[in-house]
CSV table of C-alpha atoms and ligand atoms in Angstrom, one decimal:
chain,number,residue,atom,x,y,z
A,1,UNK,CA,-11.8,25.2,-144.4
A,2,UNK,CA,-11.7,27.8,-147.1
A,3,UNK,CA,-8.2,26.8,-148.2
A,4,UNK,CA,-8.0,26.1,-152.0
A,5,UNK,CA,-11.8,26.6,-152.3
A,6,UNK,CA,-12.8,28.4,-155.5
A,7,UNK,CA,-15.1,31.3,-154.8
A,8,UNK,CA,-16.8,33.2,-157.6
A,9,UNK,CA,-17.4,36.6,-156.0
A,10,UNK,CA,-20.0,38.8,-157.7
A,11,UNK,CA,-19.9,42.4,-156.5
A,12,UNK,CA,-23.0,44.4,-156.9
A,13,UNK,CA,-23.4,48.1,-157.1
A,14,UNK,CA,-23.9,49.5,-153.7
A,15,UNK,CA,-21.9,51.5,-151.2
A,16,UNK,CA,-21.1,48.3,-149.3
A,17,UNK,CA,-19.0,47.2,-152.2
A,18,UNK,CA,-16.1,48.8,-150.5
A,19,UNK,CA,-16.3,45.9,-147.9
A,20,UNK,CA,-16.0,43.4,-150.7
A,21,UNK,CA,-12.3,44.5,-151.1
A,22,UNK,CA,-11.6,43.5,-147.5
A,23,UNK,CA,-13.6,40.2,-148.2
A,24,UNK,CA,-11.3,39.4,-151.1
A,25,UNK,CA,-8.3,40.1,-149.0
A,26,UNK,CA,-9.5,37.9,-146.2
A,27,UNK,CA,-10.6,35.1,-148.5
A,28,UNK,CA,-7.2,35.1,-150.1
A,29,UNK,CA,-5.6,35.2,-146.6
A,30,UNK,CA,-7.6,32.0,-145.8
A,31,UNK,CA,-6.1,30.3,-149.0
A,32,UNK,CA,-9.2,30.6,-151.2
A,33,UNK,CA,-9.1,31.3,-154.9
A,34,UNK,CA,-11.2,34.3,-155.7
A,35,UNK,CA,-12.6,35.0,-159.2
A,36,UNK,CA,-14.2,38.4,-159.1
A,37,UNK,CA,-17.1,39.6,-161.2
A,38,UNK,CA,-18.2,43.2,-161.2
A,39,UNK,CA,-21.5,44.6,-162.2
A,40,UNK,CA,-21.5,47.9,-164.2
A,41,UNK,CA,-22.9,49.7,-161.1
A,42,UNK,CA,-20.2,48.1,-158.9
A,43,UNK,CA,-17.5,49.8,-160.9
A,44,UNK,CA,-19.0,53.1,-159.7
A,45,UNK,CA,-18.0,52.1,-156.1
A,46,UNK,CA,-14.8,50.0,-156.6
A,47,UNK,CA,-12.4,49.9,-159.4
A,48,UNK,CA,-11.7,46.8,-161.5
A,49,UNK,CA,-7.9,47.5,-160.9
A,50,UNK,CA,-8.1,47.3,-157.1
A,51,UNK,CA,-10.4,44.2,-157.2
A,52,UNK,CA,-8.0,42.5,-159.7
A,53,UNK,CA,-5.0,43.4,-157.6
A,54,UNK,CA,-6.4,42.1,-154.4
A,55,UNK,CA,-7.8,38.9,-156.0
A,56,UNK,CA,-4.6,38.3,-158.0
A,57,UNK,CA,-6.9,37.4,-160.8
A,58,UNK,CA,-8.6,39.1,-163.8
A,59,UNK,CA,-12.0,40.7,-163.2
A,60,UNK,CA,-14.9,39.5,-165.3
A,61,UNK,CA,-17.1,42.5,-166.2
A,62,UNK,CA,-18.8,41.9,-169.5
A,63,UNK,CA,-21.2,39.3,-171.0
A,64,UNK,CA,-19.8,40.0,-174.4
A,65,UNK,CA,-16.1,40.0,-173.6
A,66,UNK,CA,-14.3,38.3,-176.5
A,67,UNK,CA,-11.1,37.7,-174.4
A,68,UNK,CA,-13.0,36.1,-171.6
A,69,UNK,CA,-15.2,34.1,-174.0
A,70,UNK,CA,-12.1,32.8,-175.7
A,71,UNK,CA,-10.5,31.8,-172.4
A,72,UNK,CA,-13.6,30.7,-170.4
A,73,UNK,CA,-17.2,30.9,-171.5
A,74,UNK,CA,-19.6,32.4,-169.0
A,75,UNK,CA,-21.4,29.0,-168.6
A,76,UNK,CA,-18.1,27.4,-167.7
A,77,UNK,CA,-17.3,30.4,-165.4
A,78,UNK,CA,-20.6,30.0,-163.6
A,79,UNK,CA,-19.8,26.3,-162.8
A,80,UNK,CA,-16.1,26.3,-162.1
A,81,UNK,CA,-16.5,27.6,-158.6
A,82,UNK,CA,-17.2,25.6,-155.4
A,83,UNK,CA,-19.4,28.5,-154.1
A,84,UNK,CA,-20.7,31.7,-155.5
A,85,UNK,CA,-20.8,34.6,-153.1
A,86,UNK,CA,-22.8,37.8,-154.0
A,87,UNK,CA,-21.7,40.7,-151.9
A,88,UNK,CA,-23.2,43.1,-151.8
A,89,UNK,CA,-26.5,41.7,-153.2
A,90,UNK,CA,-28.4,44.7,-154.2
A,91,UNK,CA,-32.3,44.9,-154.4
A,92,UNK,CA,-31.9,45.0,-158.2
A,93,UNK,CA,-29.6,41.9,-158.3
A,94,UNK,CA,-32.0,40.0,-156.0
A,95,UNK,CA,-35.0,40.9,-158.2
A,96,UNK,CA,-33.1,39.7,-161.3
A,97,UNK,CA,-32.2,36.4,-159.5
A,98,UNK,CA,-35.8,35.9,-158.2
A,99,UNK,CA,-37.1,36.5,-161.8
A,100,UNK,CA,-34.5,34.6,-163.7
A,101,UNK,CA,-33.2,37.6,-165.7
A,102,UNK,CA,-30.0,37.2,-167.6
A,103,UNK,CA,-29.3,40.6,-169.1
A,104,UNK,CA,-25.7,41.2,-167.8
A,105,UNK,CA,-22.8,39.0,-166.8
A,106,UNK,CA,-23.7,38.7,-163.1
A,107,UNK,CA,-27.3,37.8,-163.7
A,108,UNK,CA,-26.4,35.3,-166.5
A,109,UNK,CA,-23.9,33.6,-164.2
A,110,UNK,CA,-26.4,33.3,-161.5
A,111,UNK,CA,-29.0,31.8,-163.9
A,112,UNK,CA,-26.6,29.4,-165.5
A,113,UNK,CA,-24.9,28.1,-162.4
A,114,UNK,CA,-25.5,24.8,-160.7
A,115,UNK,CA,-23.2,25.9,-157.8
A,116,UNK,CA,-24.6,26.9,-154.4
A,117,UNK,CA,-25.1,30.6,-154.0
A,118,UNK,CA,-24.6,32.7,-150.8
A,119,UNK,CA,-25.8,36.3,-150.9
A,120,UNK,CA,-25.1,39.2,-148.6
A,121,UNK,CA,-27.9,41.6,-149.2
A,122,UNK,CA,-27.3,45.3,-148.8
A,123,UNK,CA,-29.8,48.1,-149.4
A,124,UNK,CA,-31.7,50.9,-147.8
A,125,UNK,CA,-34.1,49.8,-145.0
A,126,UNK,CA,-37.2,50.9,-147.0
A,127,UNK,CA,-36.1,48.9,-150.0
A,128,UNK,CA,-35.4,45.9,-147.9
A,129,UNK,CA,-38.8,46.1,-146.2
A,130,UNK,CA,-40.7,46.7,-149.5
A,131,UNK,CA,-43.2,44.0,-150.2
A,132,UNK,CA,-41.5,43.5,-153.7
A,133,UNK,CA,-38.1,42.7,-152.0
A,134,UNK,CA,-39.8,40.5,-149.3
A,135,UNK,CA,-41.4,38.6,-152.2
A,136,UNK,CA,-38.0,38.2,-153.9
A,137,UNK,CA,-36.5,37.0,-150.5
A,138,UNK,CA,-39.1,34.4,-150.1
A,139,UNK,CA,-38.6,33.2,-153.7
A,140,UNK,CA,-34.8,33.1,-153.4
A,141,UNK,CA,-35.0,31.2,-150.1
A,142,UNK,CA,-37.4,28.6,-151.6
A,143,UNK,CA,-34.9,28.3,-154.6
A,144,UNK,CA,-32.3,27.3,-152.1
A,145,UNK,CA,-30.3,30.5,-152.1
A,146,UNK,CA,-28.4,31.0,-148.8
A,147,UNK,CA,-28.4,34.3,-147.0
A,148,UNK,CA,-26.1,36.1,-144.7
A,149,UNK,CA,-27.4,39.2,-143.1
A,150,UNK,CA,-28.4,41.9,-143.7
A,151,UNK,CA,-27.6,43.5,-140.2
A,152,UNK,CA,-29.6,46.3,-138.6
A,153,UNK,CA,-28.0,49.5,-137.8
A,154,UNK,CA,-27.1,53.0,-139.1
A,155,UNK,CA,-26.8,53.0,-142.9
A,156,UNK,CA,-24.6,55.0,-145.3
A,157,UNK,CA,-27.8,56.9,-146.4
A,158,UNK,CA,-28.3,58.1,-142.9
A,159,UNK,CA,-31.3,56.0,-142.1
A,160,UNK,CA,-31.4,53.3,-139.5
A,161,UNK,CA,-32.8,49.7,-139.8
A,162,UNK,CA,-32.2,46.4,-141.5
A,163,UNK,CA,-30.3,46.5,-144.7
A,164,UNK,CA,-26.6,46.9,-143.8
A,165,UNK,CA,-24.5,44.3,-145.4
A,166,UNK,CA,-23.3,41.6,-143.0
A,167,UNK,CA,-19.7,42.3,-141.7
A,168,UNK,CA,-16.9,40.5,-143.5
A,169,UNK,CA,-16.1,38.0,-140.7
A,170,UNK,CA,-19.9,36.9,-140.8
A,171,UNK,CA,-19.7,36.4,-144.5
A,172,UNK,CA,-16.6,34.3,-144.1
A,173,UNK,CA,-18.2,32.3,-141.4
A,174,UNK,CA,-21.3,31.6,-143.6
A,175,UNK,CA,-19.0,30.5,-146.4
A,176,UNK,CA,-17.1,28.3,-144.0
A,177,UNK,CA,-20.3,26.8,-142.6
A,178,UNK,CA,-21.3,25.9,-146.2
A,179,UNK,CA,-18.1,23.9,-146.6
A,180,UNK,CA,-18.4,22.4,-143.2
A,181,UNK,CA,-21.9,21.2,-144.1
A,182,UNK,CA,-22.0,17.7,-145.1
A,183,UNK,CA,-21.6,16.2,-141.6
A,184,UNK,CA,-24.9,14.3,-142.5
A,185,UNK,CA,-23.6,13.2,-145.9
A,186,UNK,CA,-24.7,9.6,-146.6
A,187,UNK,CA,-27.4,9.7,-143.9
A,188,UNK,CA,-31.0,9.1,-145.0
A,189,UNK,CA,-33.7,10.9,-143.0
A,190,UNK,CA,-37.4,10.9,-143.3
A,191,UNK,CA,-39.3,14.0,-142.2
A,192,UNK,CA,-43.0,14.2,-142.0
A,193,UNK,CA,-44.7,17.6,-142.1
A,194,UNK,CA,-48.0,19.4,-142.4
A,195,UNK,CA,-51.5,18.4,-141.5
A,196,UNK,CA,-53.4,15.4,-142.9
A,197,UNK,CA,-56.8,15.8,-144.6
A,198,UNK,CA,-59.3,13.1,-143.8
A,199,UNK,CA,-62.2,13.0,-146.3
A,200,UNK,CA,-65.8,13.1,-145.2
A,201,UNK,CA,-66.9,12.9,-148.8
A,202,UNK,CA,-65.2,14.0,-152.1
A,203,UNK,CA,-65.5,17.7,-151.3
A,204,UNK,CA,-65.3,17.9,-147.5
A,205,UNK,CA,-62.6,16.9,-145.1
A,206,UNK,CA,-61.4,17.2,-141.5
A,207,UNK,CA,-58.1,18.9,-140.9
A,208,UNK,CA,-56.1,20.7,-138.3
A,209,UNK,CA,-54.2,24.1,-138.1
A,210,UNK,CA,-50.7,22.9,-138.9
A,211,UNK,CA,-48.9,25.2,-141.4
A,212,UNK,CA,-46.1,22.8,-142.1
A,213,UNK,CA,-43.6,25.6,-141.3
A,214,UNK,CA,-41.6,23.8,-138.6
A,215,UNK,CA,-41.4,20.5,-140.5
A,216,UNK,CA,-40.3,22.3,-143.7
A,217,UNK,CA,-37.6,24.2,-141.8
A,218,UNK,CA,-36.3,20.9,-140.3
A,219,UNK,CA,-36.1,19.2,-143.6
A,220,UNK,CA,-34.3,22.2,-145.0
A,221,UNK,CA,-31.8,22.3,-142.1
A,222,UNK,CA,-31.1,18.6,-142.5
A,223,UNK,CA,-30.6,18.8,-146.1
A,224,UNK,CA,-28.2,21.8,-145.6
A,225,UNK,CA,-26.1,19.4,-143.5
A,226,UNK,CA,-25.9,17.1,-146.4
A,227,UNK,CA,-28.6,14.5,-145.4
A,228,UNK,CA,-30.6,12.8,-148.0
A,229,UNK,CA,-34.1,13.9,-146.9
A,230,UNK,CA,-37.4,12.2,-147.8
A,231,UNK,CA,-40.0,14.9,-147.1
A,232,UNK,CA,-43.4,13.3,-146.6
A,233,UNK,CA,-45.8,16.2,-146.4
A,234,UNK,CA,-49.6,16.6,-146.1
A,235,UNK,CA,-51.3,19.7,-147.6
A,236,UNK,CA,-49.3,22.3,-146.0
A,237,UNK,CA,-49.4,26.2,-146.4
A,238,UNK,CA,-45.7,26.5,-147.0
A,239,UNK,CA,-43.9,25.1,-150.1
A,240,UNK,CA,-41.5,22.2,-149.6
A,241,UNK,CA,-37.8,23.1,-149.2
A,242,UNK,CA,-35.4,22.6,-152.1
A,243,UNK,CA,-32.8,19.7,-152.2
A,244,UNK,CA,-35.2,17.1,-150.7
A,245,UNK,CA,-37.3,14.3,-152.1
A,246,UNK,CA,-40.9,15.3,-151.8
A,247,UNK,CA,-43.7,12.8,-151.3
A,248,UNK,CA,-47.1,14.5,-151.1
A,249,UNK,CA,-49.9,12.8,-149.3
A,250,UNK,CA,-53.3,13.7,-148.0
A,251,UNK,CA,-54.4,11.2,-145.4
A,252,UNK,CA,-52.8,9.6,-142.4
A,253,UNK,CA,-53.1,6.2,-144.1
A,254,UNK,CA,-51.2,7.6,-147.1
A,255,UNK,CA,-48.6,9.2,-144.9
A,256,UNK,CA,-48.0,5.8,-143.1
A,257,UNK,CA,-47.6,4.1,-146.5
A,258,UNK,CA,-45.2,6.8,-147.8
A,259,UNK,CA,-43.1,6.5,-144.6
A,260,UNK,CA,-42.9,2.8,-144.7
A,261,UNK,CA,-41.8,2.9,-148.4
A,262,UNK,CA,-39.1,5.5,-147.5
A,263,UNK,CA,-37.5,3.1,-144.9
A,264,UNK,CA,-34.8,2.1,-144.2
A,265,UNK,CA,-33.5,5.4,-142.8
A,266,UNK,CA,-30.9,6.5,-140.3
A,267,UNK,CA,-33.4,8.9,-138.6
A,268,UNK,CA,-37.0,9.9,-138.8
A,269,UNK,CA,-38.5,13.1,-137.6
A,270,UNK,CA,-42.3,13.1,-137.3
A,271,UNK,CA,-43.3,16.8,-137.3
A,272,UNK,CA,-46.6,16.2,-139.1
A,273,UNK,CA,-49.9,16.9,-137.2
A,274,UNK,CA,-51.5,13.7,-138.1
A,275,UNK,CA,-55.2,13.6,-137.6
A,276,UNK,CA,-56.0,11.1,-134.9
A,277,UNK,CA,-59.3,9.9,-136.4
A,278,UNK,CA,-60.7,9.5,-139.9
A,279,UNK,CA,-64.3,9.2,-140.9
A,280,UNK,CA,-65.0,5.5,-140.8
A,281,UNK,CA,-66.7,5.3,-144.1
A,282,UNK,CA,-66.2,8.3,-146.1
A,283,UNK,CA,-68.9,8.8,-148.7
A,284,UNK,CA,-67.9,8.2,-152.3
A,285,UNK,CA,-70.4,10.9,-153.5
A,286,UNK,CA,-71.2,14.3,-151.9
A,287,UNK,CA,-73.4,14.1,-148.9
A,288,UNK,CA,-76.6,16.0,-149.7
A,289,UNK,CA,-78.3,18.4,-147.4
A,290,UNK,CA,-81.6,16.9,-146.3
A,291,UNK,CA,-84.3,18.8,-144.4
A,292,UNK,CA,-84.4,17.9,-140.7
A,293,UNK,CA,-81.7,15.2,-141.0
A,294,UNK,CA,-78.2,16.0,-139.9
A,295,UNK,CA,-75.4,13.6,-141.0
A,296,UNK,CA,-73.8,11.6,-138.3
A,297,UNK,CA,-70.1,10.9,-138.8
A,298,UNK,CA,-68.5,7.9,-137.2
A,299,UNK,CA,-64.9,7.9,-136.7
A,300,UNK,CA,-62.2,5.3,-136.6
A,301,UNK,CA,-58.7,5.7,-135.2
A,302,UNK,CA,-55.8,6.4,-137.6
A,303,UNK,CA,-52.6,4.5,-137.4
A,304,UNK,CA,-50.0,6.0,-135.2
A,305,UNK,CA,-47.0,6.3,-137.6
A,306,UNK,CA,-44.6,7.6,-135.0
A,307,UNK,CA,-45.4,4.7,-132.5
A,308,UNK,CA,-45.3,2.2,-135.4
A,309,UNK,CA,-41.8,3.2,-136.5
A,310,UNK,CA,-40.5,3.6,-132.9
A,311,UNK,CA,-41.6,0.1,-132.0
A,312,UNK,CA,-40.3,-1.7,-135.2
A,313,UNK,CA,-38.7,-4.9,-134.2
A,314,UNK,CA,-36.3,-4.8,-137.1
A,315,UNK,CA,-34.9,-1.9,-139.2
A,316,UNK,CA,-35.9,0.8,-136.8
A,317,UNK,CA,-34.1,4.1,-137.6
A,318,UNK,CA,-31.3,4.8,-135.1
A,319,UNK,CA,-33.0,8.0,-134.0
A,320,UNK,CA,-36.8,8.6,-134.0
A,321,UNK,CA,-38.0,12.0,-133.1
A,322,UNK,CA,-41.6,12.9,-132.4
A,323,UNK,CA,-43.4,16.2,-131.7
A,324,UNK,CA,-45.9,17.0,-129.1
A,325,UNK,CA,-48.2,20.0,-129.4
A,326,UNK,CA,-49.6,20.6,-125.9
A,327,UNK,CA,-51.7,23.2,-124.3
A,328,UNK,CA,-51.0,22.4,-120.7
A,329,UNK,CA,-48.4,20.6,-118.6
A,330,UNK,CA,-46.2,20.5,-121.6
A,331,UNK,CA,-43.2,18.7,-120.1
A,332,UNK,CA,-45.2,16.1,-118.1
A,333,UNK,CA,-47.4,15.3,-121.1
A,334,UNK,CA,-44.5,15.2,-123.5
A,335,UNK,CA,-42.4,13.0,-121.2
A,336,UNK,CA,-45.3,10.5,-120.9
A,337,UNK,CA,-45.8,10.6,-124.7
A,338,UNK,CA,-42.1,9.7,-125.3
A,339,UNK,CA,-42.6,6.6,-123.1
A,340,UNK,CA,-45.8,5.7,-124.6
A,341,UNK,CA,-44.7,6.0,-128.2
A,342,UNK,CA,-41.3,4.5,-127.7
A,343,UNK,CA,-39.4,7.3,-129.6
A,344,UNK,CA,-36.0,8.6,-128.6
A,345,UNK,CA,-36.7,12.3,-128.5
A,346,UNK,CA,-39.9,14.4,-128.3
A,347,UNK,CA,-39.8,18.0,-129.3
A,348,UNK,CA,-42.6,19.6,-127.2
A,349,UNK,CA,-44.2,22.9,-127.8
A,350,UNK,CA,-46.9,24.9,-126.2
A,351,UNK,CA,-49.6,25.6,-128.7
A,352,UNK,CA,-52.0,27.7,-126.6
A,353,UNK,CA,-53.4,30.3,-129.0
A,354,UNK,CA,-51.9,33.1,-126.9
A,355,UNK,CA,-48.4,31.8,-127.7
A,356,UNK,CA,-48.9,32.5,-131.4
A,357,UNK,CA,-46.8,29.5,-132.2
A,358,UNK,CA,-49.3,27.5,-134.3
A,359,UNK,CA,-49.0,29.1,-137.8
A,360,UNK,CA,-46.5,31.7,-136.5
A,361,UNK,CA,-42.9,32.2,-137.3
A,362,UNK,CA,-41.5,31.4,-133.9
A,363,UNK,CA,-41.4,28.4,-131.6
A,364,UNK,CA,-40.4,27.7,-128.0
A,365,UNK,CA,-39.7,24.1,-127.5
A,366,UNK,CA,-38.6,21.7,-124.9
A,367,UNK,CA,-36.5,18.7,-126.1
A,368,UNK,CA,-37.3,15.6,-124.1
A,369,UNK,CA,-34.8,12.8,-124.3
A,370,UNK,CA,-33.6,9.9,-122.1
A,371,UNK,CA,-31.5,12.6,-120.3
A,372,UNK,CA,-34.5,14.7,-119.3
A,373,UNK,CA,-36.1,17.9,-120.4
A,374,UNK,CA,-34.2,20.8,-122.0
A,375,UNK,CA,-35.9,24.1,-122.6
A,376,UNK,CA,-34.8,26.1,-125.6
A,377,UNK,CA,-35.4,29.8,-125.6
A,378,UNK,CA,-38.1,31.2,-128.0
A,379,UNK,CA,-36.6,31.6,-131.4
A,380,UNK,CA,-37.5,31.5,-135.1
A,381,UNK,CA,-38.7,28.2,-136.5
A,382,UNK,CA,-35.6,28.2,-138.8
A,383,UNK,CA,-33.3,28.5,-135.8
A,384,UNK,CA,-35.1,25.7,-134.0
A,385,UNK,CA,-34.7,23.6,-137.0
A,386,UNK,CA,-31.0,24.4,-137.3
A,387,UNK,CA,-30.4,23.6,-133.6
A,388,UNK,CA,-32.3,20.3,-133.9
A,389,UNK,CA,-30.5,19.3,-137.1
A,390,UNK,CA,-27.2,19.9,-135.3
A,391,UNK,CA,-28.3,17.7,-132.4
A,392,UNK,CA,-29.5,15.0,-134.9
A,393,UNK,CA,-26.0,15.2,-136.5
A,394,UNK,CA,-24.4,14.8,-133.2
A,395,UNK,CA,-26.5,11.7,-132.4
A,396,UNK,CA,-25.9,10.1,-135.8
A,397,UNK,CA,-22.3,10.8,-136.4
A,398,UNK,CA,-20.2,9.8,-133.4
B,401,C5P,O1,-50.3,11.6,-130.1
B,401,C5P,P1,-49.9,12.9,-130.7
B,401,C5P,O2,-50.7,13.1,-132.0
B,401,C5P,O3,-50.0,14.0,-129.8
B,401,C5P,O4,-48.4,12.7,-131.1
B,401,C5P,C1,-47.7,13.7,-131.8
B,401,C5P,C2,-46.6,13.0,-132.5
B,401,C5P,O5,-47.0,11.7,-133.1
B,401,C5P,C3,-46.1,13.8,-133.7
B,401,C5P,O6,-44.7,13.5,-133.8
B,401,C5P,C4,-46.8,13.2,-134.9
B,401,C5P,O7,-46.3,13.5,-136.1
B,401,C5P,C5,-47.0,11.8,-134.5
B,401,C5P,N1,-48.2,11.1,-134.9
B,401,C5P,C6,-48.1,10.1,-135.9
B,401,C5P,N2,-49.2,9.4,-136.3
B,401,C5P,C7,-50.4,9.7,-135.7
B,401,C5P,C8,-50.5,10.7,-134.8
B,401,C5P,C9,-49.4,11.4,-134.4
B,401,C5P,O8,-47.0,9.9,-136.4
B,401,C5P,N3,-51.5,9.0,-136.1
């Protein structure tokens, strides 16, 4: 999988840099071509000579290196790889990436590149947990940077916790997974996400507690497998993922229209928490408070987007996946919902407040299909998304 792949390996300045020597050796063993870049600080931990000898290629060290510029400019260097791997990615290097600094060769390459980037962070546990680093992590993830690790364990500084660089086999596996990605290449998938807002008047609306986290993670996981994703999102708390086409909507009616214009598609995943009702005649001007007179809102039913697409006579996506947020008898209700709506799968979750799932970072789901109900263990919403994306890939690519 890594044979003849061109890897630009940026080695940051941390004690874990010693593992990058083994990483080079293993990459070469798998047939990859490695172009190494060392930061100044990295040279304190590994020597350019050993890096060059293992890579069988010259080491790039300086932004203003005349020989390198004459042979290959740094812009070209940043784009000539199939994948950029940063190992170890120090707190400083991650901060530079998140901020878009370009004040040395490594940060300039990372800013100039249009090649996917995989980073293996390594730092002291306090540095990893610091709000500044956590902000940078969130930023880098939303910029589409892939992460491997860090692991938790005993660290070179004697402390214990998260921050150890991922082991070399895990970094290799993450790089391989990147090249395997693409199983959904050429497949178009619509994902709905977030809540809808149904106006009462120009300033007030009816909404629900959906954060959009699960739908966003699903769209990201499908895009990571190479799918062309149309992400139709209501006003969610989390930003849309990178590498998808974003269509922003507010109401259920707008969401339906956006989904219909995104068709035809190979699959559709309806993770949005669509409001069941809208105010029948929303006021065009702000409803004024009047003494002794309470406004009475009349509702009308919103279109059921999932049922509509599931029951299309022509041009129905091959796979239609709905969600069911339930507070009791999860499997029974979700199984009935699958029948009623006519979709292929229902991803059911228990959203009783004590589960902490609604708005939280974890999910425990049951996948209901024609084959029955399959309970997945409780895991992060990202992991649920990856598992679901893999199942969708299996169903679409046979
Ligand atoms: O009927 P219920 O709202 O529980 O069904 C949930 C599923 O139906 C979700 O997949 C949701 O995205 C979808 N849905 C929809 N249009 C609606 C209501 C729900 O697509 N108006």
